[in-house]
Coordinates of C-alpha atoms in Angstrom, one line a residue:
M1 CA 49.9 -34.9 -17.6
K2 CA 48.1 -32.5 -15.4
I3 CA 46.6 -33.2 -12.0
R4 CA 43.6 -31.1 -11.1
K5 CA 42.1 -30.8 -7.7
A6 CA 38.3 -31.5 -8.0
N7 CA 37.4 -31.5 -4.2
V8 CA 34.0 -32.9 -5.0
H9 CA 32.0 -34.7 -2.3
N10 CA 30.9 -38.2 -3.2
G11 CA 28.8 -39.3 -0.2
N12 CA 31.1 -39.4 2.8
E13 CA 34.2 -39.4 0.5
L14 CA 36.0 -36.6 -1.3
I15 CA 37.1 -37.0 -4.9
T16 CA 40.3 -35.0 -5.0
N17 CA 42.5 -35.8 -8.0
V18 CA 41.5 -35.7 -11.7
Y19 CA 44.3 -36.7 -14.1
I20 CA 44.3 -35.2 -17.6
Y21 CA 46.7 -36.3 -20.3
E22 CA 46.7 -34.3 -23.5
N23 CA 47.8 -35.9 -26.8
K24 CA 48.3 -33.0 -29.1
K25 CA 49.3 -35.1 -32.1
Q26 CA 46.1 -37.2 -32.1
E27 CA 44.0 -34.2 -30.8
F28 CA 42.4 -35.7 -27.7
S29 CA 42.6 -35.6 -23.9
L30 CA 42.4 -38.6 -21.6
I31 CA 40.7 -37.9 -18.3
A32 CA 40.9 -40.3 -15.4
I33 CA 39.6 -40.4 -11.8
P34 CA 41.2 -43.4 -10.2
E35 CA 39.2 -42.9 -6.9
I36 CA 36.0 -44.0 -8.7
E37 CA 37.7 -46.2 -11.3
W38 CA 36.6 -44.0 -14.2
S39 CA 38.2 -42.7 -17.4
T40 CA 37.3 -41.4 -20.8
T41 CA 38.8 -39.7 -23.8
V42 CA 37.7 -36.3 -25.2
Q43 CA 38.3 -35.4 -28.8
Y44 CA 39.3 -31.7 -29.4
E45 CA 36.4 -31.2 -31.9
E46 CA 33.7 -32.6 -29.6
E47 CA 30.8 -30.2 -29.0
R48 CA 30.7 -29.0 -25.4
G49 CA 26.9 -29.6 -24.9
L50 CA 27.2 -33.2 -26.2
L51 CA 30.4 -33.7 -24.1
K52 CA 28.6 -32.5 -20.9
S53 CA 25.7 -35.0 -21.4
R54 CA 28.1 -37.8 -22.3
L55 CA 30.3 -37.1 -19.2
I56 CA 27.3 -37.0 -16.9
D57 CA 25.8 -40.2 -18.3
S58 CA 29.1 -42.0 -17.9
L59 CA 30.0 -40.6 -14.4
S60 CA 26.5 -41.2 -13.1
Q61 CA 27.1 -44.9 -13.4
R62 CA 29.8 -44.5 -10.7
V63 CA 28.6 -41.6 -8.6
P64 CA 25.3 -39.7 -7.8
V65 CA 24.0 -37.4 -10.6
E66 CA 24.7 -34.3 -8.6
T67 CA 28.3 -35.3 -8.2
A68 CA 28.5 -36.3 -11.8
E69 CA 27.2 -32.9 -12.9
E70 CA 29.8 -31.0 -10.7
L71 CA 32.6 -33.2 -12.0
A72 CA 31.5 -32.8 -15.6
N73 CA 31.4 -29.0 -15.3
K74 CA 34.9 -28.9 -13.8
M75 CA 36.3 -31.3 -16.5
I76 CA 34.8 -29.3 -19.3
H77 CA 36.4 -26.2 -17.9
W78 CA 39.8 -27.8 -17.5
V79 CA 39.8 -29.4 -21.0
G80 CA 38.9 -26.0 -22.5
E81 CA 41.9 -24.4 -20.8
M82 CA 44.3 -26.8 -22.5

């Protein structure tokens, strides 16, 4: 498991930790942000454009759209590194 520092503002709060677990055998990553009670899985073969829109849609149910976009961009970058 990796812990990444997001440091993204969510209103008056700061979202700091994003937890990423990589399951190489089943070819997916699990991403969780406990501060906003949010998580999702990302399949290795998932197309990045579709992934970005899916992440933004899901995150925007918990945070403002601007925050969701910033988080989604960071998560796509981090998952791409793994």
